[in-house]
PDB file of C-alpha atoms and ligand atoms in Angstrom:
ATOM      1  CA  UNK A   1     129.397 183.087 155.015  1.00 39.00           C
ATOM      2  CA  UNK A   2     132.501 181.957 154.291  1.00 42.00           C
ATOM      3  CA  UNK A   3     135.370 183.285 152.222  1.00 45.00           C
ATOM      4  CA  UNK A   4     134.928 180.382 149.673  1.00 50.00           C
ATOM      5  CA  UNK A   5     130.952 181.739 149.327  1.00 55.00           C
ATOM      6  CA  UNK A   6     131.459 185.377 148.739  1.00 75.00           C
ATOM      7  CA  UNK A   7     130.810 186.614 145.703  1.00 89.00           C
ATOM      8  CA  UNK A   8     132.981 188.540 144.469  1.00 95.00           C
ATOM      9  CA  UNK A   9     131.766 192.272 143.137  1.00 95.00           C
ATOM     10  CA  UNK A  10     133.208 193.438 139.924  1.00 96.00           C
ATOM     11  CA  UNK A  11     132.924 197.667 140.055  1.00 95.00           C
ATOM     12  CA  UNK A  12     132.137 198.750 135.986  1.00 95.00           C
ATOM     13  CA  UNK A  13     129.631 200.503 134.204  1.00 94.00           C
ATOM     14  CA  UNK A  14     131.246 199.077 130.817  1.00 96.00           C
ATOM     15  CA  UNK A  15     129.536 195.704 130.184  1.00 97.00           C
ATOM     16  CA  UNK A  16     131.921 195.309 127.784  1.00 97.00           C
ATOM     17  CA  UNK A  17     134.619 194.704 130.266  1.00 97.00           C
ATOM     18  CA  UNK A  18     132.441 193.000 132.513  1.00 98.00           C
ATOM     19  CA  UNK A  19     131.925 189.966 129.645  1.00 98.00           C
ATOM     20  CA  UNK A  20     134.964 189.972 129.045  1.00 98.00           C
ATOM     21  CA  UNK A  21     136.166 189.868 132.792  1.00 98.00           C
ATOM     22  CA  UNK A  22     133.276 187.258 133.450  1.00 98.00           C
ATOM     23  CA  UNK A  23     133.779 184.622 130.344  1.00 97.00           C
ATOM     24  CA  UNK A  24     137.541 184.574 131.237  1.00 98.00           C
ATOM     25  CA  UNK A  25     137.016 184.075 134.731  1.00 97.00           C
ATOM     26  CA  UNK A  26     134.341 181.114 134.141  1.00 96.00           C
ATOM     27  CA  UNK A  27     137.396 179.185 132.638  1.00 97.00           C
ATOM     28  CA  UNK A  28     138.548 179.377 136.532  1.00 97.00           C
ATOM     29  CA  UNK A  29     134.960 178.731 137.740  1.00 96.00           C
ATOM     30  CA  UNK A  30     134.988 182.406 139.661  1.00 96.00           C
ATOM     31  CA  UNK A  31     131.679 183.967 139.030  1.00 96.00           C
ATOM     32  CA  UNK A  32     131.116 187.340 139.369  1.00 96.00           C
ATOM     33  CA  UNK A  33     128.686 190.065 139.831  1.00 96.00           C
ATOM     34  CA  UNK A  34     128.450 193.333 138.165  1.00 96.00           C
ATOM     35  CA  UNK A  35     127.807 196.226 139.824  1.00 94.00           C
ATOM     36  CA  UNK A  36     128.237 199.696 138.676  1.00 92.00           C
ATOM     37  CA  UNK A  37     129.339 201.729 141.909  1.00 89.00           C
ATOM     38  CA  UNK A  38     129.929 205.284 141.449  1.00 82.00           C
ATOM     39  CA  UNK A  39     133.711 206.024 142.777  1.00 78.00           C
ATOM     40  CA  UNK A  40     136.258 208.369 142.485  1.00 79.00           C
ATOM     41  CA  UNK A  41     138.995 208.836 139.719  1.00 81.00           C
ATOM     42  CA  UNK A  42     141.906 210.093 140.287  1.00 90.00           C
ATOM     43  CA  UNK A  43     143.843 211.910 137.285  1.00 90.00           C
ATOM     44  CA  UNK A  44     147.230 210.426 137.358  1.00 93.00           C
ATOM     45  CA  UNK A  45     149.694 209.123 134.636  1.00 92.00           C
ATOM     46  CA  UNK A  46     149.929 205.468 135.971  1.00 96.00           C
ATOM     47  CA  UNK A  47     146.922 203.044 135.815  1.00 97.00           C
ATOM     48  CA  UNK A  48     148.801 201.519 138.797  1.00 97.00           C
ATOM     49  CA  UNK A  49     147.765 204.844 140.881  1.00 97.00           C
ATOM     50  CA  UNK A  50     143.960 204.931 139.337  1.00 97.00           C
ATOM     51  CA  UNK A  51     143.245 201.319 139.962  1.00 97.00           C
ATOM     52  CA  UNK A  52     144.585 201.625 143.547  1.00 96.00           C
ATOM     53  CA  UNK A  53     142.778 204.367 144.340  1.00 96.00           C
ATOM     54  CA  UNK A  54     139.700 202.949 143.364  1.00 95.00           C
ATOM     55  CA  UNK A  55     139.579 199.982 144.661  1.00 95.00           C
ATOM     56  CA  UNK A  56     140.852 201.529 148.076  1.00 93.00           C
ATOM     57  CA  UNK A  57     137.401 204.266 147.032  1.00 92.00           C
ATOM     58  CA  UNK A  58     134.977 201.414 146.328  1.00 91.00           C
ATOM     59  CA  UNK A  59     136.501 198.569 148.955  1.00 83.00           C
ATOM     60  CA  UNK A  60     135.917 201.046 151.871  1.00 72.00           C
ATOM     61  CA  UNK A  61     132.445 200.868 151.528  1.00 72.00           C
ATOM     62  CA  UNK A  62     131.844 197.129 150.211  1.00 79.00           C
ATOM     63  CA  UNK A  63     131.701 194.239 152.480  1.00 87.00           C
ATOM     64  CA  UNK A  64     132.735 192.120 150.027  1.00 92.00           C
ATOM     65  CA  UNK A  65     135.813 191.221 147.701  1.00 95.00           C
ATOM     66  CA  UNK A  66     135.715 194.291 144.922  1.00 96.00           C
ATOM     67  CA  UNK A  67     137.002 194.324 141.630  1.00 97.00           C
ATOM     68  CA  UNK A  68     138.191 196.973 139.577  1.00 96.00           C
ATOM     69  CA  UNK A  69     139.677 197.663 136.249  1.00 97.00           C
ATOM     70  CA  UNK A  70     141.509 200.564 134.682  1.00 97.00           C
ATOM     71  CA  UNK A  71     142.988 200.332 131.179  1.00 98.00           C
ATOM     72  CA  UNK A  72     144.356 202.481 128.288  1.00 98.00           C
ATOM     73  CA  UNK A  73     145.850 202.731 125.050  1.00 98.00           C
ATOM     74  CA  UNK A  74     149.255 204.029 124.514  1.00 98.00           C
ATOM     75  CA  UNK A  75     150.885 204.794 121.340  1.00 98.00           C
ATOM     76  CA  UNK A  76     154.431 204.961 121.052  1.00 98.00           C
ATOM     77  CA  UNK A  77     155.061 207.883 118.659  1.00 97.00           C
ATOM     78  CA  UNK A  78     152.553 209.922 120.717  1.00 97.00           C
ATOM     79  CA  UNK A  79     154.353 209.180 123.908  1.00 97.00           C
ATOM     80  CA  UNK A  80     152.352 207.221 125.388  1.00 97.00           C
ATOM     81  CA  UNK A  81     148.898 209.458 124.664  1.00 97.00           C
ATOM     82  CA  UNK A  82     145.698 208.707 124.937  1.00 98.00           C
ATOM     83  CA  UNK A  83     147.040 205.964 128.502  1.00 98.00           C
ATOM     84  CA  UNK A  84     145.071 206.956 131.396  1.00 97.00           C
ATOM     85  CA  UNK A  85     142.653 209.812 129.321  1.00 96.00           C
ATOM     86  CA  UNK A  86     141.757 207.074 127.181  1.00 98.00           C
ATOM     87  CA  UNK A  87     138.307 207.098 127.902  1.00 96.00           C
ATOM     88  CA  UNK A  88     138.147 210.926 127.346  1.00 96.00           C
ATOM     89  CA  UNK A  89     140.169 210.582 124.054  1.00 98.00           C
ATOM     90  CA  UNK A  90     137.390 207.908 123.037  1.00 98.00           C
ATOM     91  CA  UNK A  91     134.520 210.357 124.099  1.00 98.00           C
ATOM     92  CA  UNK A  92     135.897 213.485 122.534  1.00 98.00           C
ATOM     93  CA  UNK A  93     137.475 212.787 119.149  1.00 98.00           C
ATOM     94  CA  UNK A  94     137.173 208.689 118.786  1.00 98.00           C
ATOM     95  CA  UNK A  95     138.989 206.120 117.037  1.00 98.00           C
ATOM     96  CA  UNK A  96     138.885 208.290 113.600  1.00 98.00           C
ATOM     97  CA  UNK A  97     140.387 210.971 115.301  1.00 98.00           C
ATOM     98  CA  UNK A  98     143.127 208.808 117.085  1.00 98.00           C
ATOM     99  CA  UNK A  99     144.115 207.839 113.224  1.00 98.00           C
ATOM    100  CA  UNK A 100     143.901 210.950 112.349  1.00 98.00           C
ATOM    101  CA  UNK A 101     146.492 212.567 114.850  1.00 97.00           C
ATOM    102  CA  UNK A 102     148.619 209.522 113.451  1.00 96.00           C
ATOM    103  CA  UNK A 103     148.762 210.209 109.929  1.00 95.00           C
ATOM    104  CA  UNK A 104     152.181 211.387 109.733  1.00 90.00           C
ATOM    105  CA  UNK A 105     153.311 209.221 112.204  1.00 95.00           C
ATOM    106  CA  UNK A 106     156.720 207.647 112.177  1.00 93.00           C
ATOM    107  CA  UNK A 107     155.703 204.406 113.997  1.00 98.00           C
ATOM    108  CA  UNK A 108     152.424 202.775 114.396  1.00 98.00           C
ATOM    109  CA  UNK A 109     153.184 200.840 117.612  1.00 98.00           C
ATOM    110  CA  UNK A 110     151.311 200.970 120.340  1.00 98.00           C
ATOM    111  CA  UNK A 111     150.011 198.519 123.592  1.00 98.00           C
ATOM    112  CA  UNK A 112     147.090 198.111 125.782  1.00 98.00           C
ATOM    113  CA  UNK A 113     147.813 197.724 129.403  1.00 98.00           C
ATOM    114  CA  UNK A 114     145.258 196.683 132.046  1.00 98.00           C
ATOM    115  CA  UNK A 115     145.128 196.655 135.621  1.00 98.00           C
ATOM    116  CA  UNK A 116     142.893 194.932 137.876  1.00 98.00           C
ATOM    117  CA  UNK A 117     142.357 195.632 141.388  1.00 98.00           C
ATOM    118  CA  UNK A 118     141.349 193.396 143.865  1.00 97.00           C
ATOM    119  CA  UNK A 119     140.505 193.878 147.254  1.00 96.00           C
ATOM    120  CA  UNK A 120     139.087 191.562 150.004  1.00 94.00           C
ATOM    121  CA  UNK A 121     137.842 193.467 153.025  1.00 92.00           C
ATOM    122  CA  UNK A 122     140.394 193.712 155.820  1.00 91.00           C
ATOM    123  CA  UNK A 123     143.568 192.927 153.838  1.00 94.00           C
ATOM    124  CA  UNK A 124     145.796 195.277 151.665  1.00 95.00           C
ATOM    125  CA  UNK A 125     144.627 195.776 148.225  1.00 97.00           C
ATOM    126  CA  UNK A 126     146.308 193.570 145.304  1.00 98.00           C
ATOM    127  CA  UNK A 127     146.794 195.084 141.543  1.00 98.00           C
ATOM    128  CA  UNK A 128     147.287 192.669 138.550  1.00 98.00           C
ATOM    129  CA  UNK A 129     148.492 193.975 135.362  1.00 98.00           C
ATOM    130  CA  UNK A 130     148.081 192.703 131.999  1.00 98.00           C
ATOM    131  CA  UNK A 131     149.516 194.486 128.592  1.00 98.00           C
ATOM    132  CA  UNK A 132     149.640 193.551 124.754  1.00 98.00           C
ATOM    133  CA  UNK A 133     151.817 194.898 122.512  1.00 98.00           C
ATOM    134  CA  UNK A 134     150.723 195.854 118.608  1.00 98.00           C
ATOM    135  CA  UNK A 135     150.445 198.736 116.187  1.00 98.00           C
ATOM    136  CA  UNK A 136     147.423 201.295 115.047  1.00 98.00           C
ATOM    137  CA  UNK A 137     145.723 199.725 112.012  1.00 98.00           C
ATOM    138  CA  UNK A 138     145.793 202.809 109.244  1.00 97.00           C
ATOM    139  CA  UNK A 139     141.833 202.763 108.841  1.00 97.00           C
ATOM    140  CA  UNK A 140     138.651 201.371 111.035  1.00 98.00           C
ATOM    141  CA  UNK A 141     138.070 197.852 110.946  1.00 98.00           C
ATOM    142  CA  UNK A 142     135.275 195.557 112.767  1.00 98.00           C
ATOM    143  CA  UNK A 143     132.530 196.735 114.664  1.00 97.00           C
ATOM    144  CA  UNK A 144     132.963 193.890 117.599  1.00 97.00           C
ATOM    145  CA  UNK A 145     134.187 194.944 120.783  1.00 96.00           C
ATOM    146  CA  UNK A 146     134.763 198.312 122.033  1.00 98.00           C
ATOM    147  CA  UNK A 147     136.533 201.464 122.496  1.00 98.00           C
ATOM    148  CA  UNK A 148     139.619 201.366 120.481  1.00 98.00           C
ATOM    149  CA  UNK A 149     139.213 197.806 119.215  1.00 98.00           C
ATOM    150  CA  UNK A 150     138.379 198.859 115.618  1.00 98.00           C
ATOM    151  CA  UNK A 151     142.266 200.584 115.388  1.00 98.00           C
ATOM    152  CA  UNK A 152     144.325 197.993 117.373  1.00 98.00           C
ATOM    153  CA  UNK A 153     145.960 195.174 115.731  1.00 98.00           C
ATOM    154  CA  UNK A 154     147.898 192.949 118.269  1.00 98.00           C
ATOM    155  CA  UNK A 155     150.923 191.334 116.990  1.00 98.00           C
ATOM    156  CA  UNK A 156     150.331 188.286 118.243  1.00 97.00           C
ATOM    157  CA  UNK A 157     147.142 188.245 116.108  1.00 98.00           C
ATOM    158  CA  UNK A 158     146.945 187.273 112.801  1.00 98.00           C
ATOM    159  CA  UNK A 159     146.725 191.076 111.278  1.00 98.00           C
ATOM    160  CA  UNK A 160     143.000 191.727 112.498  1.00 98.00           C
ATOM    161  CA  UNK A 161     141.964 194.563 115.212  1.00 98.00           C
ATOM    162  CA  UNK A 162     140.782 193.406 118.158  1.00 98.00           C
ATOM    163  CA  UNK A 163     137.146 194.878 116.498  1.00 98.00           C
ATOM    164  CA  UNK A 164     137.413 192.055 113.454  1.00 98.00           C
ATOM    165  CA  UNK A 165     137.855 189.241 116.146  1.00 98.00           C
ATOM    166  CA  UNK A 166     134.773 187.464 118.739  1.00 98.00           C
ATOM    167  CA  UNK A 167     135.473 187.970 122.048  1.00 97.00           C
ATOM    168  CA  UNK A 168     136.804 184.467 122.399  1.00 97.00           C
ATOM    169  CA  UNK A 169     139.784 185.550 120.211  1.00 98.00           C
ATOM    170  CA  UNK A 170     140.407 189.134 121.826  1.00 98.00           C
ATOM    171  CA  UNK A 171     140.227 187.090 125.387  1.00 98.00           C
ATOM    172  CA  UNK A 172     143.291 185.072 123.988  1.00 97.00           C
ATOM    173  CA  UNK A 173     145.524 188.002 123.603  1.00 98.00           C
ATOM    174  CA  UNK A 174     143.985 190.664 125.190  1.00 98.00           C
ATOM    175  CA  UNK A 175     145.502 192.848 128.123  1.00 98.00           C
ATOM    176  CA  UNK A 176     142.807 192.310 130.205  1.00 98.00           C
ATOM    177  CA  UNK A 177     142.771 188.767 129.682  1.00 98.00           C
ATOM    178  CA  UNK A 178     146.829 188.788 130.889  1.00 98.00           C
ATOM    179  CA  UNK A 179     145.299 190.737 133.547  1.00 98.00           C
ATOM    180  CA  UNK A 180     142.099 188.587 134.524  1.00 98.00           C
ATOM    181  CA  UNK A 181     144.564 185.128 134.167  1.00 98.00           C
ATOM    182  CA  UNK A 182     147.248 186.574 136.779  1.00 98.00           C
ATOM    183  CA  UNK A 183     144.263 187.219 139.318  1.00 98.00           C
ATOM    184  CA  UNK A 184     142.288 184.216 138.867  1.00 98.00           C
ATOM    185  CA  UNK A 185     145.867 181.827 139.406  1.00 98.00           C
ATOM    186  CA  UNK A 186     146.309 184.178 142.801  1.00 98.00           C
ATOM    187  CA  UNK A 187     142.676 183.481 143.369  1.00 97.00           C
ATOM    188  CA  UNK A 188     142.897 179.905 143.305  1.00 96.00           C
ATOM    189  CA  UNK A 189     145.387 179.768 145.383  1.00 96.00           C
ATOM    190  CA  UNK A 190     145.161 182.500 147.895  1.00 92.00           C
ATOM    191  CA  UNK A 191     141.434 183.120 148.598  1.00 78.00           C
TER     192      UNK A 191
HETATM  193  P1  LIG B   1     138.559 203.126 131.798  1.00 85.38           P
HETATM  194  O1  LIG B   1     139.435 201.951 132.167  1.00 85.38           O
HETATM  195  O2  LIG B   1     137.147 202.896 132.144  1.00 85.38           O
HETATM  196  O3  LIG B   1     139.138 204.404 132.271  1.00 85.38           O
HETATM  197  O4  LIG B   1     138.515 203.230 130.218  1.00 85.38           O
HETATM  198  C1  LIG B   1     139.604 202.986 129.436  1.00 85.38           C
HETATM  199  C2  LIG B   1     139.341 203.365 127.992  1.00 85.38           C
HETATM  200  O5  LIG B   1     140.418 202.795 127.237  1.00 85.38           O
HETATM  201  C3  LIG B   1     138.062 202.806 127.407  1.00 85.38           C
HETATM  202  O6  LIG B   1     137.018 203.721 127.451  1.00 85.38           O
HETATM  203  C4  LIG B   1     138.460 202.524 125.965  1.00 85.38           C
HETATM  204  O7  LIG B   1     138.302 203.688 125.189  1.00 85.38           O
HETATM  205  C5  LIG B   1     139.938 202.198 126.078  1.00 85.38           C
HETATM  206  N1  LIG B   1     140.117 200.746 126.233  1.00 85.38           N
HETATM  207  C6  LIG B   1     140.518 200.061 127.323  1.00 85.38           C
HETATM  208  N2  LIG B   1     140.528 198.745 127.088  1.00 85.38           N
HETATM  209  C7  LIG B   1     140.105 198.602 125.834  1.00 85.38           C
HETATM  210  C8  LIG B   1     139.864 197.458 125.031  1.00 85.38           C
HETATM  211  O8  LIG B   1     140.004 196.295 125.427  1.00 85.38           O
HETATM  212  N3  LIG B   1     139.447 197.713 123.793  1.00 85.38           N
HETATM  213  C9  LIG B   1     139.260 198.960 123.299  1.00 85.38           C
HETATM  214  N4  LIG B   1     139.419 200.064 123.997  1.00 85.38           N
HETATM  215  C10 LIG B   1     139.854 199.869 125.278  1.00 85.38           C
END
């Protein structure tokens, strides 16, 4: 099979990301397949460190081109808390909590940051990072999305969270989407 044939894997268990990840990547006509391998996650401070370990975790034991994705939310005032526990933060105490902890909270600004892994078997791994910049809305609105979507209001938007807005609209500003655009121009390109 040829490069040009593979399909390449994206590595989630969150569906969410994967249509997300998927409809952007159809504007490129790059299809991909989800599949939710089990790998290791490394605590670390940088999503840089996570995604590369992953991807090195999951690549080793894929024949072909993997995907991965590791995101956060960081708030300003909070130095940069929930970032790479962000999926813990969500678990344990949740959006309301999140806007909780911020209720005395100087500044409400705050940014998403992606970063996608890519790795092609045989040839060094390849991170692309995406991030958009906004604030913490001061209650919970839209049920669309996931995560943190109901509390995030990018300021590129037009004052909704990324929870009020269809997919179509988050993929327009979204981290991810900075993220999934840098790949798929590489992609193009390179593969
Ligand atoms: P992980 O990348 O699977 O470690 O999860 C990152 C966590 O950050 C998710 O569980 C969400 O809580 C949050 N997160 C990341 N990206 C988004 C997003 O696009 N919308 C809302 N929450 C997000």
């Amino acid at each position: 099979m040829s490069q040009l044939d593979e399909q390449v894997i994206f590595a989630t268990g969150n569906v969410h990301k994967y249509r997300e990840v998927s409809g952007l990547l159809s504007e490129y006509n790059i299809t991909i397949e989800q599949e939710d391998i089990k790998r290791l996650e490394i605590q670390s401070d940088s999503l840089e460190e996570i995604a590369m370990a992953s991807i090195k975790n999951v690549g080793g034991h894929h024949g072909s081109p993997v995907l991965v994705e590791d995101s956060g939310l960081f708030i300003d005032s909070l130095g940069g808390f929930p970032g790479p526990y962000s999926s813990y933060v969500y678990r344990t105490i949740g959006s309301i909590g999140i806007l909780q902890v911020m209720k005395e909270a100087d500044s409400r600004d705050a940014s998403f940051k992606s970063v996608l892994a890519y790795l092609n078997p045989g040839n060094e791994p390849l991170l692309f990072p995406g991030v958009v910049s906004g604030r913490i809305s001061t209650s919970l609105s839209g049920s669309r999305g996931f995560g943190f979507d109901p509390i995030f209001v990018p300021n590129e938007g037009d004052g909704r969270t990324f929870g009020e807005m269809t997919m179509q609209e988050k993929n327009r500003l979204s981290h991810r989407s900075k993220a999934v655009r840098r790949f798929a121009l590489w992609y193009l390109s390179n593969r």
